[in-house]
mmCIF file of C-alpha atoms and ligand atoms in Angstrom:
data_model
loop_
_atom_site.group_PDB
_atom_site.id
_atom_site.type_symbol
_atom_site.label_atom_id
_atom_site.label_comp_id
_atom_site.label_asym_id
_atom_site.label_seq_id
_atom_site.Cartn_x
_atom_site.Cartn_y
_atom_site.Cartn_z
ATOM 1 C CA MET A 1 95.198 111.200 92.731
ATOM 2 C CA LEU A 2 93.879 108.101 95.440
ATOM 3 C CA SER A 3 90.686 105.959 94.378
ATOM 4 C CA LEU A 4 89.733 106.305 97.790
ATOM 5 C CA LYS A 5 90.798 108.960 100.337
ATOM 6 C CA ALA A 6 92.839 107.675 102.901
ATOM 7 C CA LEU A 7 91.288 107.026 106.274
ATOM 8 C CA ILE A 8 93.443 107.884 109.019
ATOM 9 C CA PHE A 9 93.494 105.110 111.300
ATOM 10 C CA SER A 10 95.468 106.579 114.412
ATOM 11 C CA LYS A 11 98.091 109.337 114.997
ATOM 12 C CA LYS A 12 100.851 108.470 118.020
ATOM 13 C CA ASP A 13 104.095 110.132 118.865
ATOM 14 C CA ASN A 14 105.502 109.814 115.321
ATOM 15 C CA MET A 15 103.990 107.321 113.575
ATOM 16 C CA THR A 16 101.200 107.467 111.387
ATOM 17 C CA VAL A 17 98.899 104.313 110.217
ATOM 18 C CA GLU A 18 96.440 104.886 106.890
ATOM 19 C CA VAL A 19 93.975 102.364 106.027
ATOM 20 C CA LEU A 20 93.500 102.333 102.080
ATOM 21 C CA LYS A 21 90.986 100.607 100.698
ATOM 22 C CA ASP A 22 92.404 97.831 98.599
ATOM 23 C CA TYR A 23 96.555 96.861 97.451
ATOM 24 C CA HIS A 24 96.202 98.926 94.591
ATOM 25 C CA SER A 25 94.748 101.836 96.567
ATOM 26 C CA LEU A 26 97.792 101.877 99.342
ATOM 27 C CA SER A 27 100.493 101.232 95.894
ATOM 28 C CA GLU A 28 99.371 103.975 94.242
ATOM 29 C CA ARG A 29 99.469 105.902 98.352
ATOM 30 C CA ALA A 30 103.277 104.561 98.313
ATOM 31 C CA ALA A 31 104.200 105.418 94.851
ATOM 32 C CA GLY A 32 102.884 108.541 95.057
ATOM 33 C CA LEU A 33 104.679 109.729 98.658
ATOM 34 C CA LEU A 34 107.490 108.124 97.161
ATOM 35 C CA ILE A 35 107.324 109.955 93.693
ATOM 36 C CA GLU A 36 107.023 113.021 95.542
ATOM 37 C CA GLN A 37 110.215 112.349 97.398
ATOM 38 C CA ILE A 38 112.041 111.683 94.142
ATOM 39 C CA LYS A 39 111.338 115.122 92.921
ATOM 40 C CA LYS A 40 112.079 116.685 96.732
ATOM 41 C CA LYS A 41 115.341 115.413 96.217
ATOM 42 C CA LYS A 42 116.655 113.536 93.058
ATOM 43 C CA ASP A 43 119.693 111.668 95.048
ATOM 44 C CA SER A 44 117.011 110.143 97.145
ATOM 45 C CA VAL A 45 118.758 107.084 98.757
ATOM 46 C CA LEU A 46 116.051 104.668 98.585
ATOM 47 C CA CYS A 47 116.040 100.825 100.195
ATOM 48 C CA PHE A 48 113.627 98.707 99.273
ATOM 49 C CA ALA A 49 111.809 95.017 100.409
ATOM 50 C CA SER A 50 111.222 92.882 97.769
ATOM 51 C CA GLY A 51 108.141 90.527 97.662
ATOM 52 C CA ASP A 52 104.749 90.547 96.918
ATOM 53 C CA THR A 53 103.865 93.604 98.740
ATOM 54 C CA PRO A 54 105.958 96.260 97.368
ATOM 55 C CA ARG A 55 105.531 94.803 94.029
ATOM 56 C CA LEU A 56 102.626 97.333 92.544
ATOM 57 C CA THR A 57 104.390 100.465 93.960
ATOM 58 C CA LEU A 58 107.469 99.426 91.972
ATOM 59 C CA GLN A 59 105.471 99.183 88.760
ATOM 60 C CA MET A 60 103.581 102.355 89.493
ATOM 61 C CA MET A 61 106.628 104.100 90.160
ATOM 62 C CA VAL A 62 107.962 102.914 86.959
ATOM 63 C CA GLU A 63 104.298 103.808 85.200
ATOM 64 C CA LYS A 64 103.971 107.342 86.474
ATOM 65 C CA ALA A 65 107.431 108.208 85.001
ATOM 66 C CA LYS A 66 106.631 109.866 82.105
ATOM 67 C CA ALA A 67 103.651 111.464 82.957
ATOM 68 C CA GLU A 68 104.771 112.919 86.202
ATOM 69 C CA ALA A 69 108.121 113.632 85.183
ATOM 70 C CA VAL A 70 110.256 111.742 87.762
ATOM 71 C CA ASN A 71 113.797 111.712 87.040
ATOM 72 C CA TYR A 72 115.106 108.552 88.598
ATOM 73 C CA SER A 73 118.331 108.607 87.103
ATOM 74 C CA GLU A 74 119.942 110.331 90.411
ATOM 75 C CA ILE A 75 118.178 107.811 92.894
ATOM 76 C CA GLN A 76 120.461 105.492 94.937
ATOM 77 C CA PHE A 77 118.787 102.237 95.551
ATOM 78 C CA ILE A 78 119.301 100.015 98.203
ATOM 79 C CA GLY A 79 118.167 96.333 98.532
ATOM 80 C CA LEU A 80 117.353 95.221 102.071
ATOM 81 C CA ASP A 81 117.935 91.698 101.775
ATOM 82 C CA GLU A 82 118.367 88.506 99.874
ATOM 83 C CA TRP A 83 118.335 84.989 100.009
ATOM 84 C CA VAL A 84 121.750 83.664 100.713
ATOM 85 C CA GLY A 85 123.412 81.228 97.608
ATOM 86 C CA ILE A 86 120.731 82.192 95.917
ATOM 87 C CA SER A 87 122.340 83.971 92.635
ATOM 88 C CA PRO A 88 120.831 87.664 91.224
ATOM 89 C CA GLU A 89 119.780 85.575 87.918
ATOM 90 C CA THR A 90 117.586 83.381 89.653
ATOM 91 C CA SER A 91 113.825 83.916 89.346
ATOM 92 C CA GLY A 92 112.662 84.786 92.489
ATOM 93 C CA SER A 93 115.518 86.322 94.144
ATOM 94 C CA CYS A 94 115.302 89.832 95.391
ATOM 95 C CA SER A 95 117.457 91.105 92.806
ATOM 96 C CA SER A 96 115.765 89.910 89.966
ATOM 97 C CA PHE A 97 112.574 91.066 91.610
ATOM 98 C CA PHE A 98 114.252 94.323 91.757
ATOM 99 C CA TYR A 99 116.100 94.561 88.336
ATOM 100 C CA GLU A 100 112.454 93.262 86.529
ATOM 101 C CA THR A 101 109.759 95.280 88.383
ATOM 102 C CA PHE A 102 111.976 98.639 88.865
ATOM 103 C CA LEU A 103 115.677 99.089 88.021
ATOM 104 C CA SER A 104 115.743 97.931 84.944
ATOM 105 C CA PRO A 105 112.538 99.214 83.143
ATOM 106 C CA LEU A 106 113.907 102.362 84.456
ATOM 107 C CA GLN A 107 117.273 101.941 83.667
ATOM 108 C CA VAL A 108 118.523 103.184 86.709
ATOM 109 C CA PRO A 109 122.279 103.857 86.372
ATOM 110 C CA LYS A 110 124.947 100.280 87.672
ATOM 111 C CA GLU A 111 126.499 102.103 90.099
ATOM 112 C CA ASN A 112 123.576 103.543 91.673
ATOM 113 C CA ILE A 113 122.482 99.806 92.604
ATOM 114 C CA HIS A 114 123.520 98.480 95.857
ATOM 115 C CA LEU A 115 122.385 94.696 96.766
ATOM 116 C CA PHE A 116 123.735 92.032 98.280
ATOM 117 C CA ASP A 117 125.636 89.904 96.926
ATOM 118 C CA ALA A 118 124.245 86.374 98.798
ATOM 119 C CA MET A 119 126.851 84.395 96.507
ATOM 120 C CA ALA A 120 129.982 85.887 97.674
ATOM 121 C CA ALA A 121 132.464 83.320 100.212
ATOM 122 C CA ASP A 122 132.984 86.341 102.666
ATOM 123 C CA LEU A 123 129.361 87.579 103.711
ATOM 124 C CA GLN A 124 130.457 89.061 106.536
ATOM 125 C CA GLY A 125 132.652 91.248 104.041
ATOM 126 C CA GLU A 126 129.636 91.862 102.157
ATOM 127 C CA CYS A 127 127.770 92.675 105.484
ATOM 128 C CA PHE A 128 130.352 95.382 106.049
ATOM 129 C CA LYS A 129 130.877 96.856 102.710
ATOM 130 C CA MET A 130 126.916 97.902 102.927
ATOM 131 C CA ASP A 131 126.975 99.103 106.322
ATOM 132 C CA ARG A 132 130.481 101.259 104.404
ATOM 133 C CA ILE A 133 127.804 102.412 101.378
ATOM 134 C CA ILE A 134 125.043 103.475 103.662
ATOM 135 C CA GLY A 135 127.586 105.927 105.394
ATOM 136 C CA GLU A 136 129.138 107.096 102.149
ATOM 137 C CA LEU A 137 125.417 107.854 100.953
ATOM 138 C CA GLY A 138 124.733 109.959 104.381
ATOM 139 C CA GLY A 139 122.098 107.702 105.038
ATOM 140 C CA ILE A 140 118.860 106.750 103.851
ATOM 141 C CA ASP A 141 116.128 108.849 103.083
ATOM 142 C CA VAL A 142 113.189 106.221 102.817
ATOM 143 C CA MET A 143 112.891 102.781 103.999
ATOM 144 C CA VAL A 144 110.155 100.876 102.630
ATOM 145 C CA VAL A 145 109.446 97.475 104.158
ATOM 146 C CA GLY A 146 107.086 94.922 104.365
ATOM 147 C CA ILE A 147 106.474 92.270 107.228
ATOM 148 C CA GLY A 148 106.912 88.620 107.425
ATOM 149 C CA VAL A 149 103.977 86.715 109.055
ATOM 150 C CA ASN A 150 105.775 85.897 112.007
ATOM 151 C CA GLY A 151 106.590 89.690 112.564
ATOM 152 C CA HIS A 152 110.050 89.839 110.673
ATOM 153 C CA ILE A 153 111.334 92.813 108.281
ATOM 154 C CA GLY A 154 114.286 91.771 105.857
ATOM 155 C CA PHE A 155 115.139 88.698 107.627
ATOM 156 C CA ASN A 156 115.632 90.362 111.285
ATOM 157 C CA GLU A 157 114.109 87.316 112.371
ATOM 158 C CA PRO A 158 112.048 87.450 115.913
ATOM 159 C CA ASN A 159 114.378 87.999 119.061
ATOM 160 C CA THR A 160 117.013 89.223 116.331
ATOM 161 C CA PRO A 161 119.069 92.206 118.530
ATOM 162 C CA TRP A 162 117.488 95.730 117.277
ATOM 163 C CA ASN A 163 120.834 97.417 117.167
ATOM 164 C CA LEU A 164 122.528 95.130 114.882
ATOM 165 C CA GLN A 165 123.559 96.603 111.479
ATOM 166 C CA SER A 166 123.760 93.931 108.325
ATOM 167 C CA HIS A 167 124.073 90.587 109.230
ATOM 168 C CA VAL A 168 123.653 87.151 107.928
ATOM 169 C CA ALA A 169 120.582 85.325 109.638
ATOM 170 C CA GLN A 170 119.441 81.907 110.199
ATOM 171 C CA LEU A 171 115.751 81.934 108.741
ATOM 172 C CA HIS A 172 112.715 80.717 110.961
ATOM 173 C CA GLU A 173 111.089 77.832 109.081
ATOM 174 C CA ILE A 174 107.989 79.581 108.704
ATOM 175 C CA THR A 175 110.483 82.182 107.172
ATOM 176 C CA ARG A 176 111.690 79.406 104.846
ATOM 177 C CA THR A 177 108.235 77.794 104.137
ATOM 178 C CA VAL A 178 106.264 80.968 102.739
ATOM 179 C CA GLY A 179 109.445 82.105 100.802
ATOM 180 C CA GLN A 180 108.735 79.180 98.748
ATOM 181 C CA LYS A 181 106.016 81.052 96.817
ATOM 182 C CA TYR A 182 108.910 83.553 95.192
ATOM 183 C CA PHE A 183 110.433 80.401 93.823
ATOM 184 C CA GLU A 184 109.383 77.567 91.114
ATOM 185 C CA GLY A 185 110.865 74.538 92.093
ATOM 186 C CA SER A 186 111.428 73.673 95.753
ATOM 187 C CA THR A 187 114.141 75.944 96.824
ATOM 188 C CA ASP A 188 116.601 75.969 99.877
ATOM 189 C CA LEU A 189 116.347 78.366 101.912
ATOM 190 C CA THR A 190 118.648 78.537 104.440
ATOM 191 C CA GLU A 191 120.122 81.618 105.623
ATOM 192 C CA GLY A 192 119.208 85.010 104.081
ATOM 193 C CA ILE A 193 121.859 88.575 104.174
ATOM 194 C CA THR A 194 119.762 91.694 105.676
ATOM 195 C CA LEU A 195 120.713 95.240 106.539
ATOM 196 C CA GLY A 196 119.740 95.492 110.629
ATOM 197 C CA PHE A 197 117.806 97.529 112.510
ATOM 198 C CA GLN A 198 119.748 100.120 113.216
ATOM 199 C CA HIS A 199 119.613 101.271 109.939
ATOM 200 C CA LEU A 200 115.972 101.686 110.174
ATOM 201 C CA LEU A 201 116.348 103.090 113.011
ATOM 202 C CA ASP A 202 118.394 105.567 111.319
ATOM 203 C CA ALA A 203 116.327 106.033 108.490
ATOM 204 C CA ARG A 204 115.045 109.770 108.106
ATOM 205 C CA ASN A 205 111.134 107.885 106.933
ATOM 206 C CA LEU A 206 110.181 104.275 107.825
ATOM 207 C CA LEU A 207 106.856 103.120 105.778
ATOM 208 C CA LEU A 208 105.926 99.837 106.758
ATOM 209 C CA MET A 209 103.464 98.224 103.959
ATOM 210 C CA ALA A 210 100.946 95.567 104.648
ATOM 211 C CA SER A 211 98.047 94.015 102.692
ATOM 212 C CA GLY A 212 95.800 90.914 102.968
ATOM 213 C CA THR A 213 94.320 89.194 106.071
ATOM 214 C CA GLY A 214 97.355 86.526 106.509
ATOM 215 C CA LYS A 215 98.852 89.812 108.067
ATOM 216 C CA SER A 216 96.247 90.872 110.245
ATOM 217 C CA GLY A 217 97.611 88.708 112.886
ATOM 218 C CA ILE A 218 101.084 89.866 112.592
ATOM 219 C CA VAL A 219 100.120 93.945 112.365
ATOM 220 C CA LYS A 220 97.721 94.064 114.860
ATOM 221 C CA ALA A 221 100.902 92.541 117.531
ATOM 222 C CA ALA A 222 103.325 95.038 115.666
ATOM 223 C CA LEU A 223 100.938 97.932 116.513
ATOM 224 C CA THR A 224 99.889 97.044 119.888
ATOM 225 C CA GLU A 225 101.141 94.325 121.936
ATOM 226 C CA PRO A 226 104.213 95.964 124.260
ATOM 227 C CA CYS A 227 107.016 96.953 121.528
ATOM 228 C CA SER A 228 109.805 94.042 122.269
ATOM 229 C CA GLU A 229 112.737 91.864 119.674
ATOM 230 C CA LYS A 230 110.236 88.896 120.075
ATOM 231 C CA ILE A 231 107.997 90.815 117.075
ATOM 232 C CA PRO A 232 110.624 92.435 115.294
ATOM 233 C CA ALA A 233 108.359 94.541 113.558
ATOM 234 C CA SER A 234 107.092 96.579 116.882
ATOM 235 C CA VAL A 235 110.470 97.991 115.982
ATOM 236 C CA VAL A 236 108.572 100.839 113.572
ATOM 237 C CA ARG A 237 107.168 102.650 116.918
ATOM 238 C CA ARG A 238 110.213 103.480 118.148
ATOM 239 C CA HIS A 239 111.449 105.115 114.972
ATOM 240 C CA VAL A 240 111.183 108.630 114.592
ATOM 241 C CA GLN A 241 109.411 109.228 111.548
ATOM 242 C CA SER A 242 107.049 106.240 110.286
ATOM 243 C CA LEU A 243 104.234 105.710 108.426
ATOM 244 C CA ILE A 244 102.392 102.420 108.540
ATOM 245 C CA LEU A 245 100.508 101.929 105.411
ATOM 246 C CA LEU A 246 97.460 99.179 105.688
ATOM 247 C CA ASP A 247 94.988 97.495 103.357
ATOM 248 C CA ALA A 248 91.375 97.824 105.287
ATOM 249 C CA HIS A 249 92.301 93.639 105.248
ATOM 250 C CA ALA A 250 95.624 93.729 107.071
ATOM 251 C CA ALA A 251 93.756 96.062 109.089
ATOM 252 C CA SER A 252 91.201 94.098 110.364
ATOM 253 C CA SER A 253 91.789 92.964 113.392
ATOM 254 C CA LEU A 254 92.552 96.181 114.617
ATOM 255 C CA SER A 255 90.254 98.039 116.223
ATOM 256 C CA PRO A 256 90.571 102.058 115.691
ATOM 257 C CA GLN A 257 89.549 102.589 119.614
ATOM 258 C CA ALA A 258 93.100 100.150 120.564
ATOM 259 C CA PRO A 259 95.448 102.504 122.126
ATOM 260 C CA ALA A 260 98.881 101.286 120.998
ATOM 261 C CA VAL A 261 100.502 100.084 123.893
ATOM 262 C CA GLU A 262 104.279 101.059 124.728
HETATM 263 C C1 GLP B 1 109.948 87.913 102.979
HETATM 264 C C2 GLP B 1 111.577 89.549 102.919
HETATM 265 C C3 GLP B 1 110.917 90.301 103.355
HETATM 266 C C4 GLP B 1 109.227 90.277 102.792
HETATM 267 C C5 GLP B 1 108.240 89.869 103.411
HETATM 268 C C6 GLP B 1 107.241 89.982 103.033
HETATM 269 O O1 GLP B 1 110.618 87.424 103.400
HETATM 270 N N1 GLP B 1 112.695 88.866 103.228
HETATM 271 O O2 GLP B 1 111.809 91.676 103.290
HETATM 272 O O3 GLP B 1 108.885 91.986 103.262
HETATM 273 O O4 GLP B 1 109.142 88.192 103.807
HETATM 274 O O5 GLP B 1 106.962 89.606 101.942
HETATM 275 P P1 GLP B 1 105.731 89.821 100.860
HETATM 276 O O6 GLP B 1 105.429 91.028 100.992
HETATM 277 O O7 GLP B 1 105.936 88.991 100.105
HETATM 278 O O8 GLP B 1 104.261 89.273 101.847
#
C-alpha cells in the first residue's frame, strides 16, 4: 500500500508522470509495479540502472520477496551500465551495487545475470555480447533508469545519437565528478560502457525515477523542453509506454499547467 496516494501529474500520449510525496513513497510505488510485473511474468527481463535512486526500490523488492511470495528465480537481470576499468569487486562499481542490494540476497541464478565486464580487453566485444543476449532473451520487459544531473541515462551523455545499441562512452566532466560519490577514494572515471537508447526505445516498458531537488532542473528540461539529443532524458517522451516517477522534490520545478512541448 502506498503511504500517500500517487498524484497523477499528467498523462500525455503514452507517457504518464506521477509525483509521490518522497523517496520512500516513490520507491514503494516502483517496487510494487516491478513485483506485479514479475508475478505476471516470472521470467521477466528486467534492466536496472544502479545508483542512489533505485537503491531503495531494489531493497524493498528484496524485503517484500517473502511476504508477497515473489519468485525471483526465473527473472533475467541486465545491468544498464558500468564504469570502464573498475572491477566488479570494487565497492562503488555498478556490479557490486547490484550484488549487494539485490542479486545476492535473492540468490538470483548466475546464468540469469547479465552485467558488462568493464575490465574486458575487448570492450566492443562486450557490447556485441550484451546486444546478442538481449536479442536472445526476446527484448527487455521493463527498463528502470535514473537520470544524471546533465540529463544522461546510463552513460548516454548529451548529444549521443538515440539509435545506438551498447557502446563505450567518454564521460562528461560532470559525470566524472558526480560519480565520485559511489567510491571510497578518488577514482579515475573516464569512460563508461552502457546500453544505448535503441535498447531503451525498444524496451516494452520504461520506468524513469528521479528524486531530490538536485534533479528538479533537469527533470523539467527533459519533460518540457523540445525533445533533443542535447537533453538525453527527453528520449523518454519518444517511448511507447513510459512511466515517470518523481518525488515532490524532483518535481518541484514543474508546474501542473506546463504542457510538454514536442
Ligand atoms: C550515474 C549512472 C546512471 C544513473 C545516474 C543517476 O552516472 N550512470 O545510470 O542513473 O548517474 O545516479 P543517481 O541515482 O545516483 O543519482
